[in-house]
Amino acid sequence: MNAHALLTSQGWRGSGHSLHAHSDSIGLARPLLVSQKQNTLGVGKKQHRTSDMWWMNAFDKSLQGLDTSKEGQVVQT
């Protein structure tokens, strides 16, 4: 498919002109630059940060206070 030929057949005046029929001051004369998404998190999803997991830190601190004996009994330290 030739996009340039299709747009000129629909009335586009060519490169450097907007898609508006009569005025170049209305619309975009240059294409939008779009960057390619490099991760697979989804649109709008940010990278997961472990520093925000306050509940995991609290859980780890409470587990550090426990000790298991050789018999499998839980002993509070």
Short mmCIF file of C-alpha atoms in Angstrom, two decimals:
data_model
loop_
_atom_site.label_atom_id
_atom_site.label_comp_id
_atom_site.label_asym_id
_atom_site.label_seq_id
_atom_site.Cartn_x
_atom_site.Cartn_y
_atom_site.Cartn_z
CA MET A 1 0.00 0.00 0.00
CA ASN A 2 1.41 3.36 -1.00
CA ALA A 3 0.32 5.81 1.70
CA HIS A 4 1.66 8.83 -0.20
CA ALA A 5 -0.43 7.99 -3.29
CA LEU A 6 -3.51 7.33 -1.19
CA LEU A 7 -3.25 10.64 0.65
CA THR A 8 -2.62 12.66 -2.53
CA SER A 9 -5.66 11.03 -4.14
CA GLN A 10 -7.69 12.22 -1.13
CA GLY A 11 -6.54 15.83 -1.54
CA TRP A 12 -3.27 16.00 0.40
CA ARG A 13 -0.89 18.55 -1.11
CA GLY A 14 2.28 16.67 -0.27
CA SER A 15 5.16 16.58 2.15
CA GLY A 16 5.40 19.59 4.49
CA HIS A 17 1.66 20.34 4.35
CA SER A 18 -0.95 19.45 6.94
CA LEU A 19 -3.93 17.23 6.20
CA HIS A 20 -6.28 20.22 6.26
CA ALA A 21 -7.78 20.91 2.85
CA HIS A 22 -7.01 24.64 2.62
CA SER A 23 -4.76 25.88 5.41
CA ASP A 24 -1.38 24.71 6.69
CA SER A 25 -1.88 26.60 9.96
CA ILE A 26 -4.51 24.04 11.01
CA GLY A 27 -3.22 20.58 11.80
CA LEU A 28 0.24 19.02 11.94
CA ALA A 29 2.74 19.56 9.12
CA ARG A 30 5.30 17.17 10.61
CA PRO A 31 4.61 13.62 11.80
CA LEU A 32 4.44 12.77 15.48
CA LEU A 33 7.56 11.02 16.74
CA VAL A 34 6.67 7.89 18.67
CA SER A 35 9.17 5.80 20.59
CA GLN A 36 8.94 2.04 20.65
CA LYS A 37 8.09 0.38 23.95
CA GLN A 38 10.99 -1.82 25.06
CA ASN A 39 9.49 -3.67 28.04
CA THR A 40 6.52 -6.00 28.36
CA LEU A 41 4.85 -4.38 31.37
CA GLY A 42 1.89 -2.96 29.47
CA VAL A 43 0.81 0.54 28.60
CA GLY A 44 1.15 2.96 31.51
CA LYS A 45 2.72 0.37 33.84
CA LYS A 46 5.90 1.42 35.58
CA GLN A 47 8.81 -0.77 36.60
CA HIS A 48 8.19 -2.53 39.92
CA ARG A 49 10.30 -1.14 42.75
CA THR A 50 10.98 -3.21 45.85
CA SER A 51 11.82 -0.13 47.93
CA ASP A 52 8.10 0.69 48.20
CA MET A 53 7.22 -2.63 49.85
CA TRP A 54 7.09 -1.45 53.48
CA TRP A 55 4.91 -4.41 54.40
CA MET A 56 7.56 -6.87 53.18
CA ASN A 57 10.19 -5.17 55.35
CA ALA A 58 7.88 -5.35 58.38
CA PHE A 59 7.23 -9.04 57.72
CA ASP A 60 10.96 -9.76 57.39
CA LYS A 61 11.69 -7.97 60.68
CA SER A 62 9.08 -10.03 62.51
CA LEU A 63 10.49 -13.25 61.04
CA GLN A 64 14.00 -12.31 62.14
CA GLY A 65 12.76 -12.38 65.73
CA LEU A 66 11.83 -16.07 65.43
CA ASP A 67 14.26 -18.96 65.74
CA THR A 68 13.61 -22.65 65.22
CA SER A 69 15.16 -25.26 67.46
CA LYS A 70 16.40 -28.67 66.31
CA GLU A 71 13.11 -30.28 67.32
CA GLY A 72 11.15 -27.93 65.07
CA GLN A 73 9.74 -25.91 67.95
CA VAL A 74 9.48 -22.17 67.38
CA VAL A 75 11.43 -20.25 70.00
CA GLN A 76 11.02 -16.49 70.45
CA THR A 77 14.41 -14.74 70.62
#
